[in-house]
Each structure stands twice: as C-alpha cells, then as structure tokens.
Short mmCIF file of C-alpha atoms and ligand atoms in Angstrom, two decimals:
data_model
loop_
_atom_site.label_atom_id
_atom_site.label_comp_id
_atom_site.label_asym_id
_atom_site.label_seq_id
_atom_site.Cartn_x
_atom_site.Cartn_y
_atom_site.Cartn_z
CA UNK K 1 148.07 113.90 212.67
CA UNK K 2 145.86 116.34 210.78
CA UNK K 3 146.80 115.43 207.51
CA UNK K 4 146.48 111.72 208.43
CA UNK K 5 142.77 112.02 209.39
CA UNK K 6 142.01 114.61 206.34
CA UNK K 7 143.77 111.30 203.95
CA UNK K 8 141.29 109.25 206.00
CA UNK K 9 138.54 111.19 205.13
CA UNK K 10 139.05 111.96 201.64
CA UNK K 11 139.95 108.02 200.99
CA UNK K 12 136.31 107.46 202.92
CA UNK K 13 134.79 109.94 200.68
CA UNK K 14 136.33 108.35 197.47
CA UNK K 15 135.36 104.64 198.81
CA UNK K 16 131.99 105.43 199.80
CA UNK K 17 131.47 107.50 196.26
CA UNK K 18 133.02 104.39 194.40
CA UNK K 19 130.68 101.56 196.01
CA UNK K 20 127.64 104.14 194.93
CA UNK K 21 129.00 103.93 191.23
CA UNK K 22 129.54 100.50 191.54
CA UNK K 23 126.53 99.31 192.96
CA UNK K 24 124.71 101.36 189.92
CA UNK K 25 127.00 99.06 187.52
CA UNK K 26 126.39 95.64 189.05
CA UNK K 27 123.80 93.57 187.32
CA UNK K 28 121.05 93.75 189.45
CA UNK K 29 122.32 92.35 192.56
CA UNK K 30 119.79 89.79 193.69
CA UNK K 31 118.85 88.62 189.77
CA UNK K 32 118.16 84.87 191.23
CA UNK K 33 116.35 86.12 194.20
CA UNK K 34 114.01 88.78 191.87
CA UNK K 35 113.39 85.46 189.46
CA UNK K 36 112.44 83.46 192.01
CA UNK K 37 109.90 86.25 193.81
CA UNK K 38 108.13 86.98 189.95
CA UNK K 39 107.94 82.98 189.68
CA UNK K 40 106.07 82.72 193.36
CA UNK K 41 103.86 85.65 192.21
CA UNK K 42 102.77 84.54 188.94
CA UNK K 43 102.14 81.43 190.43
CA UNK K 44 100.15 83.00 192.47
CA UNK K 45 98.25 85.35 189.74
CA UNK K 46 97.55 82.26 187.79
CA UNK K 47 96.04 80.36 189.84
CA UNK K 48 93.86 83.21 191.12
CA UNK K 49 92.55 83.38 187.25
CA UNK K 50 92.97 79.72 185.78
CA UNK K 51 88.95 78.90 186.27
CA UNK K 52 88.56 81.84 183.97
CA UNK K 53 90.78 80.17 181.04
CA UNK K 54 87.15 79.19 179.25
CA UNK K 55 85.15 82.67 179.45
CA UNK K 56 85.93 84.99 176.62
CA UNK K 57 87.65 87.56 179.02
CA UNK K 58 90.74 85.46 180.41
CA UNK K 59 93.89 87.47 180.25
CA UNK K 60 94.85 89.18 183.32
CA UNK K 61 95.51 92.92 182.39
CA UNK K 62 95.10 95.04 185.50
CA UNK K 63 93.64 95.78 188.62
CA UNK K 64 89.81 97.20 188.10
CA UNK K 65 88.75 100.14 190.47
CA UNK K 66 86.71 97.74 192.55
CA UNK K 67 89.66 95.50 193.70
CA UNK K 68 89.50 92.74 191.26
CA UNK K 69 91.37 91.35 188.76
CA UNK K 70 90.95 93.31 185.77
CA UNK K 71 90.79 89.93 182.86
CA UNK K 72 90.79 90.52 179.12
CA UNK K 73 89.61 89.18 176.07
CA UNK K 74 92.05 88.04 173.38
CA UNK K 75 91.42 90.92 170.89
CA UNK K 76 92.51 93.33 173.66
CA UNK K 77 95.88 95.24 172.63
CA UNK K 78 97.73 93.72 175.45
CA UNK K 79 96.37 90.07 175.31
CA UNK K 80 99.77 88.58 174.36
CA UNK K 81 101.89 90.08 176.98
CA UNK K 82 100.22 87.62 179.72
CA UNK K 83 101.74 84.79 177.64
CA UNK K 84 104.76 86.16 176.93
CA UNK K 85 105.29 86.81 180.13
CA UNK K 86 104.82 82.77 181.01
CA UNK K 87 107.20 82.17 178.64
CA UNK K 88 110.05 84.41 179.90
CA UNK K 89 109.16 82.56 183.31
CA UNK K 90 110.19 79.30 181.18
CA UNK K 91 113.04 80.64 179.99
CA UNK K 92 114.07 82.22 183.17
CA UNK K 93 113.47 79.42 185.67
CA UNK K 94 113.51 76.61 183.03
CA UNK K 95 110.51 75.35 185.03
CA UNK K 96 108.28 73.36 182.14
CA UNK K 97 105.38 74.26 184.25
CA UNK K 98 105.61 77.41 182.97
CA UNK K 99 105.98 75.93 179.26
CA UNK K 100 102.92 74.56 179.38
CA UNK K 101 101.13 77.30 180.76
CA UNK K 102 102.60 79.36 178.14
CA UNK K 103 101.58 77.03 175.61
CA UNK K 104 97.82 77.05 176.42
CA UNK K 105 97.20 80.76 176.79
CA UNK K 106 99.54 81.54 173.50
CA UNK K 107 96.92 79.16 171.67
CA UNK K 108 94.10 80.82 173.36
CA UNK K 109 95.00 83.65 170.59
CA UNK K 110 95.04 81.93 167.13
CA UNK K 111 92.08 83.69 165.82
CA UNK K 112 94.11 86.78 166.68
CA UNK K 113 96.19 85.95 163.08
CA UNK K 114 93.00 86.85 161.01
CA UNK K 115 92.43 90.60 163.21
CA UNK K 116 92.59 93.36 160.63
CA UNK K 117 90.83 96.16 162.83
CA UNK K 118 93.85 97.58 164.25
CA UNK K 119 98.17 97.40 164.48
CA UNK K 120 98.15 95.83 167.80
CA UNK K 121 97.94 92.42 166.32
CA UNK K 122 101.88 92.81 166.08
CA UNK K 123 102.21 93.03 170.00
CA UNK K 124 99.45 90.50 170.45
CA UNK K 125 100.82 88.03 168.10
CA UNK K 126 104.73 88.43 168.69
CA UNK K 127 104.79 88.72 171.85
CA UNK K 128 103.02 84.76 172.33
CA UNK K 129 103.89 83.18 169.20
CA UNK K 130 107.10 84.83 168.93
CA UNK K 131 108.64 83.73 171.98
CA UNK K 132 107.29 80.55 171.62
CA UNK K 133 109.64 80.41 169.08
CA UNK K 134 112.48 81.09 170.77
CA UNK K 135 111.97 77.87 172.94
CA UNK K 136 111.45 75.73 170.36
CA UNK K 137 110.89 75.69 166.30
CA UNK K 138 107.15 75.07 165.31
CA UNK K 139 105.97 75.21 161.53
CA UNK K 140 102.68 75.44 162.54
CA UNK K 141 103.99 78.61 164.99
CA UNK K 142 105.75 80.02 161.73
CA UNK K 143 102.36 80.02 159.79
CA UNK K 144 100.58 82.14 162.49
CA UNK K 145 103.58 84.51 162.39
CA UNK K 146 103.16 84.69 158.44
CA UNK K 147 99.50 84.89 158.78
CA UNK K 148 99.85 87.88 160.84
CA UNK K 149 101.95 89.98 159.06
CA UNK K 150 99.67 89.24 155.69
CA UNK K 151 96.97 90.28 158.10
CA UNK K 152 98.88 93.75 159.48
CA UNK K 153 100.42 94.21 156.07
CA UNK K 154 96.63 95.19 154.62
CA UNK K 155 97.02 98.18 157.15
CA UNK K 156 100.39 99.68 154.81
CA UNK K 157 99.38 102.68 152.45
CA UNK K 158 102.23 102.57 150.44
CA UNK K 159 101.61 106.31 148.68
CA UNK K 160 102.40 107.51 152.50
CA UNK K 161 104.77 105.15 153.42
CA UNK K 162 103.30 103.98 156.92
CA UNK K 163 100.84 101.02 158.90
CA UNK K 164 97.91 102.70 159.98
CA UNK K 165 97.46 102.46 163.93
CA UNK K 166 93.62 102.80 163.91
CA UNK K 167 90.58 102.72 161.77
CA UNK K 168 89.35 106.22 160.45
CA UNK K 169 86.83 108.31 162.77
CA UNK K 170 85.69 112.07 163.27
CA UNK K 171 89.09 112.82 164.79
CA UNK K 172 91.45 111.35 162.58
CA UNK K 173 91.58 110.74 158.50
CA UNK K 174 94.91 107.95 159.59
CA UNK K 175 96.49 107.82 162.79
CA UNK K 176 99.82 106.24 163.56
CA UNK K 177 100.88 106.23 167.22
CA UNK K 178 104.50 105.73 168.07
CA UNK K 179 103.89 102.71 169.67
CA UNK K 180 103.22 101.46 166.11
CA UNK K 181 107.02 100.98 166.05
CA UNK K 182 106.53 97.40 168.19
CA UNK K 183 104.43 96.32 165.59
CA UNK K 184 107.33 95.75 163.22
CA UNK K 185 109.52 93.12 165.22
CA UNK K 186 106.71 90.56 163.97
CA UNK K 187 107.03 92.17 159.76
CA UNK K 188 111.07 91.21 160.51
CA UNK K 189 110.10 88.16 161.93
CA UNK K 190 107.81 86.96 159.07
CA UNK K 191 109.87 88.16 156.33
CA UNK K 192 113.04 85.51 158.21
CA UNK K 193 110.02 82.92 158.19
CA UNK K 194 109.05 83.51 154.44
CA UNK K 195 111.85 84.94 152.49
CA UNK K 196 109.17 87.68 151.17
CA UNK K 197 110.35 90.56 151.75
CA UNK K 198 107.53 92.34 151.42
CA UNK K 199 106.89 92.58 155.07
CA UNK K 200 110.72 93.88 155.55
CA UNK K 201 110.37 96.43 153.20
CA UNK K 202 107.07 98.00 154.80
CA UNK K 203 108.61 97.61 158.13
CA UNK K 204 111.51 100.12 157.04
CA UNK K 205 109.23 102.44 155.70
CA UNK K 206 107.22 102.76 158.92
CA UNK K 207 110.21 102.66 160.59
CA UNK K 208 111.89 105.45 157.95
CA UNK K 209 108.68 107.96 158.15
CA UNK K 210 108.23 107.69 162.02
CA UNK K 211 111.71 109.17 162.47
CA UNK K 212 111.05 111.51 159.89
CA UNK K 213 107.78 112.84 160.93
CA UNK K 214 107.31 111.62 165.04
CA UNK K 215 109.98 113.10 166.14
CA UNK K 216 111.18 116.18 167.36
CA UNK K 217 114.91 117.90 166.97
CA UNK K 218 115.30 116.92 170.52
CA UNK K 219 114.45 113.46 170.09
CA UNK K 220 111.39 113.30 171.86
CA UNK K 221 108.48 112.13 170.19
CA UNK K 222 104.97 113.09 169.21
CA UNK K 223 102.43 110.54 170.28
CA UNK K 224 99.67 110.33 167.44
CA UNK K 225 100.29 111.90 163.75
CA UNK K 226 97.42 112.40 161.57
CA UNK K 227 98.30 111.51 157.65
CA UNK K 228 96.92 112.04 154.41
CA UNK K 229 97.22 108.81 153.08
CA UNK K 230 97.15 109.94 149.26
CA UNK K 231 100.13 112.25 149.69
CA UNK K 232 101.83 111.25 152.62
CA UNK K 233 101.19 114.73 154.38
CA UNK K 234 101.28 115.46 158.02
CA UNK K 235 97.76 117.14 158.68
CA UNK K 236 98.03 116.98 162.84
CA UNK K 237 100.91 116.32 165.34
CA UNK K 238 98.45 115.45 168.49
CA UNK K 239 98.70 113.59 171.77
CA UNK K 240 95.93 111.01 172.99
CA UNK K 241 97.83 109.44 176.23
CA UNK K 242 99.89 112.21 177.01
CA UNK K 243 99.82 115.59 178.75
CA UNK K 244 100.02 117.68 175.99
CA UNK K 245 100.50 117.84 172.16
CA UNK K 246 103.80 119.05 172.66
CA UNK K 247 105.14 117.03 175.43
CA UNK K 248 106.75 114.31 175.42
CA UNK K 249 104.67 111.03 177.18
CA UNK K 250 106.86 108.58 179.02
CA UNK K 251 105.66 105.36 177.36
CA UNK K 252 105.58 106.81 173.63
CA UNK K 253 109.79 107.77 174.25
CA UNK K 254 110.16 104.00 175.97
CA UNK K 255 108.33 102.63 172.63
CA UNK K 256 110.52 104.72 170.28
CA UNK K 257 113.56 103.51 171.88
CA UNK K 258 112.95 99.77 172.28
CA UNK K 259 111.42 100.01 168.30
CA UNK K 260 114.55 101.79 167.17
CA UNK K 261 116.97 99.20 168.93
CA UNK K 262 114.70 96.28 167.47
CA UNK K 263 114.86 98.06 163.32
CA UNK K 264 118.71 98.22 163.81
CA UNK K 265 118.64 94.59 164.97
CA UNK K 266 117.20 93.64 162.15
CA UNK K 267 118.45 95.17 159.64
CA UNK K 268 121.89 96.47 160.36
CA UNK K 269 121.23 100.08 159.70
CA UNK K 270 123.25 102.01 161.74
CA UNK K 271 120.54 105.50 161.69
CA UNK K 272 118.34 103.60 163.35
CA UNK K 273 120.65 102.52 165.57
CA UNK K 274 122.17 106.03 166.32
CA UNK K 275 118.53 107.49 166.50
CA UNK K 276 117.68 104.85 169.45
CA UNK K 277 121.26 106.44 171.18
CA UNK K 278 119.94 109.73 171.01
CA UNK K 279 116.93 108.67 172.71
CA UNK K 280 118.75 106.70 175.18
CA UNK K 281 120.19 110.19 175.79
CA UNK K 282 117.10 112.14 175.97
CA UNK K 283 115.39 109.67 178.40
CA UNK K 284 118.42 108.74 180.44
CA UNK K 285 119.17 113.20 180.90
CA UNK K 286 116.25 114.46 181.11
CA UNK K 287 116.15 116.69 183.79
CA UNK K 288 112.44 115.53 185.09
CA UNK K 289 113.56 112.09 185.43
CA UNK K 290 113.37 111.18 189.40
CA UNK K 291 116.74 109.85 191.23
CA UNK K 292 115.67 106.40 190.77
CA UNK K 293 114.91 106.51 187.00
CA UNK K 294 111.25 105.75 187.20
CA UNK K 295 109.47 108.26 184.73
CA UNK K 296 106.82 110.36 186.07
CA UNK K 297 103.76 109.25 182.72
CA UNK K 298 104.92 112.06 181.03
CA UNK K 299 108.39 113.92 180.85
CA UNK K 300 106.72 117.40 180.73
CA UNK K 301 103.53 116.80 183.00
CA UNK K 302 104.20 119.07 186.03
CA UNK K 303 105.64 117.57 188.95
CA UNK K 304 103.94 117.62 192.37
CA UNK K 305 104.06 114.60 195.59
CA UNK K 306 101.03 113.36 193.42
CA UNK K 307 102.41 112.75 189.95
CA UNK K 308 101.97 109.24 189.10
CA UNK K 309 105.23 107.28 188.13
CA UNK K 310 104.79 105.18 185.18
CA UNK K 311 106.74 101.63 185.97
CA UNK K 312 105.52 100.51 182.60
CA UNK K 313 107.39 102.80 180.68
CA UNK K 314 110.69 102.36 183.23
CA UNK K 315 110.52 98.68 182.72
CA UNK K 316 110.03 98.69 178.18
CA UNK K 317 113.40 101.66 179.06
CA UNK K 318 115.26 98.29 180.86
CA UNK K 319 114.66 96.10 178.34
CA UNK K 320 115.29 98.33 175.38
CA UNK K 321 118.81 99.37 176.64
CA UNK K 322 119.87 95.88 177.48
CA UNK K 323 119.22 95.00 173.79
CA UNK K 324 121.06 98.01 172.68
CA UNK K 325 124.09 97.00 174.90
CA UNK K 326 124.52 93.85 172.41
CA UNK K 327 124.93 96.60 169.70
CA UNK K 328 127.69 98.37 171.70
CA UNK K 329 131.59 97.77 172.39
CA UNK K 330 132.20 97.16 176.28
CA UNK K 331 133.38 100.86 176.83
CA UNK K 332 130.56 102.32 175.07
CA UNK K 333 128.04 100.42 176.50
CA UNK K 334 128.81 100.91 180.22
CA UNK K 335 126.74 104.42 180.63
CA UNK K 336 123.59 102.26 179.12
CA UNK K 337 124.28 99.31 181.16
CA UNK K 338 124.30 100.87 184.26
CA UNK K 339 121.57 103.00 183.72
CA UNK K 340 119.57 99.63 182.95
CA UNK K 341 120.34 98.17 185.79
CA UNK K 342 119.72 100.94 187.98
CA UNK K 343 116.41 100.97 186.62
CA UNK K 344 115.70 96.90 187.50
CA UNK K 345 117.47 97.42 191.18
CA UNK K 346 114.62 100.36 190.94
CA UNK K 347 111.75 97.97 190.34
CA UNK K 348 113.08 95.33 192.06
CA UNK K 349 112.79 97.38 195.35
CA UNK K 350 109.78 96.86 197.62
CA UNK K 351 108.72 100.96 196.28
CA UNK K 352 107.99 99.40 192.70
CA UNK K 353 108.02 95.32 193.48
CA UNK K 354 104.57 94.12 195.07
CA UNK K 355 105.03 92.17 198.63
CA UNK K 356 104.12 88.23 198.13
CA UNK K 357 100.28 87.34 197.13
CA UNK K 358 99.27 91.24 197.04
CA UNK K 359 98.66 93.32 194.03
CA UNK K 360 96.48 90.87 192.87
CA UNK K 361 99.62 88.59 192.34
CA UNK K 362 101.21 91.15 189.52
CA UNK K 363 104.66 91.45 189.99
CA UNK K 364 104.97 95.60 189.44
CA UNK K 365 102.85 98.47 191.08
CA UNK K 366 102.54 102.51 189.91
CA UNK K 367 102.05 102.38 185.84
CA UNK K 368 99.91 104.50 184.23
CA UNK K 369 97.61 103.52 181.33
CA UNK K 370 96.00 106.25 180.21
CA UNK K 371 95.69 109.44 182.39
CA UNK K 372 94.30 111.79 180.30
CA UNK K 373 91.34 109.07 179.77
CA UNK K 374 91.46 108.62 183.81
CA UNK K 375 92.15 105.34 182.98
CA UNK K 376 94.18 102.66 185.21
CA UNK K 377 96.18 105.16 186.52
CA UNK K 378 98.79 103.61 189.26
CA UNK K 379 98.02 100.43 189.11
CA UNK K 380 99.75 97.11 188.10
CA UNK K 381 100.19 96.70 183.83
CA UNK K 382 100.13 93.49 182.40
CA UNK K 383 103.02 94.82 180.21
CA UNK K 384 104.92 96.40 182.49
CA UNK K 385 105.58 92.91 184.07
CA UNK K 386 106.08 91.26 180.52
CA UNK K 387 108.54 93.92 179.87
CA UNK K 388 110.30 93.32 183.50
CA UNK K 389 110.85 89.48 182.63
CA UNK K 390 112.06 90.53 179.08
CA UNK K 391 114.38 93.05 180.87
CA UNK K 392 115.87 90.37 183.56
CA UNK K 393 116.14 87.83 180.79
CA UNK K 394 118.22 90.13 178.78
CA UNK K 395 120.21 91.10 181.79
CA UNK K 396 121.14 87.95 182.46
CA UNK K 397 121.64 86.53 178.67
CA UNK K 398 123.83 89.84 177.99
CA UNK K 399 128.01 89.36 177.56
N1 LIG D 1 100.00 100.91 172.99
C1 LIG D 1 99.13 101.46 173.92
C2 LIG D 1 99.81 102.02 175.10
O1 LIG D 1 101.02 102.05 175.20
O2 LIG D 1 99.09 102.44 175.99
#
C-alpha cells in the first residue's frame, strides 16, 4: 500500500512538472482571444486620437504625466510604429478597416523619406512603408523605401565603416547606438527594391563593426560608442539609456538580438546568425531575469520591489526569437520557442496586458523609455505594442 501511494505521488509530481513544461511550449494559448482584445483596444485608442489626424502631433506614443495621450509628430523616432502596428492588426484580423487606417497614417510620413538629421528614419520608414509592402506591392511604396535608404545612406562614413546614429555635439565627435542595428532591415530592403547594392554593402559594415566594437566577450552590449570617423577608432564606450557604462540596458540587448536575426536573414551569414544565438543565450540566462521573463530596464540595475520592468524590451525579445526559430531545425529551436512564448503568455496576462478602454487604449503597460532621463518610465510604449503584434503575427505564421 505504501509503495502504491509513493508511485501515486511521484507519477503526480512528474504530471504536474510535465503540464508546467508544456504549458511554457504551447503557442500562446489564447492567440485568437489576445488578437481579438489588441483589435478592441486599438479600436479604442484610435478613435480616442482620430480628430487629431490633421495637427502636426498625431501619432500616439505614450501616456504624458498628466493622464493624456502622449501624440507625436512624424519626425519623432517612433512615428512609424503606430502604423505598423495598424497594419499587423490587418494582417492579423484581416479586417480592411484596419488597411485603411494603416494606409492613411503610413502616408501621413512621406516627407519622412527626405529626413537626414538622424538614423531613425530606418524605423520610421520600414516599419510603415515596409509592411505596407508585405500586404500588397506598390511602386510608388518601393520609391519611398529607395528614397530612404539614399537619404540614411548620407549618414555612412565609409573610412570607419558605420551609419552615424546622431549629429555631432559637445559630448560626442559620432555616436552609434546599438539600436542603430534596426536601421538596416530598410538598407536590405532597398538594395531587393533596386538591385544597388550599395545599401547592402553599408548595411554589413554597420552590421560587421557593431559586433566588433558594441559588444562585450559576454555578449552583452554597450549602448552608445563614440568613433573617430577618419580612422575608425573607438574614443568612448558610454551609456545614455542605461544604468551604467558598463551594464548591460535591457532594450539595447533586445535591439542587438532582433538586428542580428534580421542581418542573417538577409544575407545568409551564418556569424551573424550565431552572434544573435549567443545573445539569445545571454538574455534568455541571465540570472537577473524575473520568473516571467520580463526584463527589469536594465540587466545590471539593482533590483528592489521598485525596479521598473521594461515590457518594451520583453516584447522586441518575442519577436526577435520567433524570427530566429525560422532559422532553426525543430529540435534546436524548441529552447527559443518556448522561451518566446512564455514571454507573450507573460504579456498577455492581465500583470502586463491593459483591462478594456484603460491605459489610454494601448495594449501593454510597465516599459521604460528612458530612466536615466526620468523619462516615461512605466508607462505604455508605442513600440512595445508594435513589437507585441509583430511577435503574435510571427507566432502564428511560424511552422
Ligand atoms: N531607439 C531609442 C530607444 O530604444 O529608446
């Protein structure tokens, strides 16, 4: 009789352990039921801001200190995720409400083409215009593309080998943030549009000296690197959103990964490929990372019941490993997959995923824009729900 109810137990133990792992593998359970609540919202959050779609601030971003809707103008870094985020509603629901919608605020930014005053125009830009192209072909689409990477290309110093992230100032001679890796999916892009190859080739030398020179033996990465643009030297290895010059800020590893993943995409190199893996690795072991995967801002800030969670960077993580699933056999990608979709089951839950016609009608709460700048910290991120919808999109698009 004792031996009967210590097999009962340990077969209990073994079940209940197994529908843990399991439930960690499955896609994220209620996929439909998340589309449907992001669709509701954003229906929601645009009609809250649609008598704003003439003023020059128009693009929802955040949630200001006051309580209202915190609208941007279209030269703002993050004024194509609001777009892009329509049209992974499209492509998600296949709702042509959402198509049109998509359509009007992605035109809202053809000026954007001509922007030479920082990188960002390859978020902005690629993030519209480029998944507008994934619906449907559009010479006149194509052109902006083109347009943009002429535009970004005048950035490139070629003697250092990288796209400068912003203009020259006391602080810095030429700055390239890590984030500057996003910028590239839209060189790729314009180079398949073109055939010049020009915009490929700068792309892989970005790509080539930011693994070089951003990152550490660990495979964390450096936020902001200060170069001689003559020589291609390294003066300074500094942070500007993270806590320290040495740590390693949430956000920066998320844009490394998802950049890394993208470069291999396009071009079949398998070091970037292994270099996204090993920061795959770093993110998915670190030992600061909380039980449900969402990143405090920064891996090495110090941890206390106050430390703000960064959803933004948890939901570009999602999104970035589903891609680099497609790169993976099915036995190699399982670790990834499932630490994806823990992630999404993560932000799908009520702790991450705002209630019906609150949070100003964003879909995700707790990301962090800039801390050390106490700047929209814990608060909904426009990108941090663009990056969601990428993520379920992928999810559900991925063999
Ligand atoms: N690219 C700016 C940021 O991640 O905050």
């Amino acid at each position: 009789m004792k031996n009967i109810l210590k097999s009962i137990a340990l077969l209990s133990c073994i079940l209940l352990f197994q529908s843990y792992n399991n439930s960690d593998r499955q896609p994220p359970k209620s996929n439909n039921k998340v589309v449907n609540a992001c669709a509701e919202q954003y229906t929601f959050l645009s009609k809250s801001i649609y008598d704003k779609l003439n003023t020059k601030r128009m693009m929802p971003r955040s949630i200001k200190k006051n309580g209202e809707t915190g609208l941007t103008g279209i030269y703002d870094w993050t004024s194509g995720f609001y777009p892009g985020s329509l049209w992974y509603l499209n492509l998600l629901t296949n709702d042509s409400k959402w198509e049109s919608l998509a359509t009007e605020y992605t035109e809202r930014l053809d000026s954007v083409q001509h922007w030479r005053e920082n990188h960002d125009i390859g978020f902005m830009i690629e993030c519209s215009y480029g998944n507008a192209l994934k619906k449907s072909p559009s010479k006149a689409y194509d052109d902006v593309i083109v347009q943009t990477a002429k535009s970004l290309a005048t950035r490139f110093h070629p003697k250092a080998g990288i796209i400068q992230s912003w203009n020259a100032s006391k602080k810095w001679n030429c700055p390239v943030i890590v984030d500057n890796m996003m910028n590239l999916e839209l060189l790729f892009h314009a180079t398949k549009i073109s055939g010049d190859s020009t915009f490929y080739n700068i792309a892989v030398s970005h790509a080539n000296a930011t693994m070089k020179n951003h990152f550490r033996d660990d495979y964390s990465s450096y936020h902001v690197l200060n170069y001689n643009t003559e020589t291609g030297e390294v003066l300074a290895k500094k942070t500007h959103q993270g806590y320290a010059d040495d740590s390693s800020w949430a956000r920066g590893q998320a844009w490394g990964l998802y950049g890394f993943t993208m470069c291999y995409r396009a071009t079949k190199d398998p070091k970037y490929l292994e270099q996204a893996l090993h920061i795959a690795d770093y993110i998915k072991n670190h030992p600061n990372l909380p039980k449900d995967n969402i990143p405090y801002w920064d891996y090495n800030a110090p941890v206390n019941s106050d430390t703000p969670r960064d959803a933004s960077a948890a939901a570009i993580t999602a999104s970035a490993l589903y891609e680099l699933c497609t790169f993976l056999d099915k036995k190699e990608r399982k670790t990834y997959k499932s630490f994806a979709n823990s992630i999404i089951n993560s932000l799908s839950s009520p702790d991450y995923f705002a209630e019906s016609q609150t949070n100003n009608g964003f879909l995700l709460k707790h990301s962090v824009g800039s801390l050390p700048h106490n700047s929209e910290i814990d608060v909904p991120l426009n990108y941090a729900d663009y990056y969601f919808l990428e993520a379920l999109y992928r999810n559900k698009t991925l063999k």
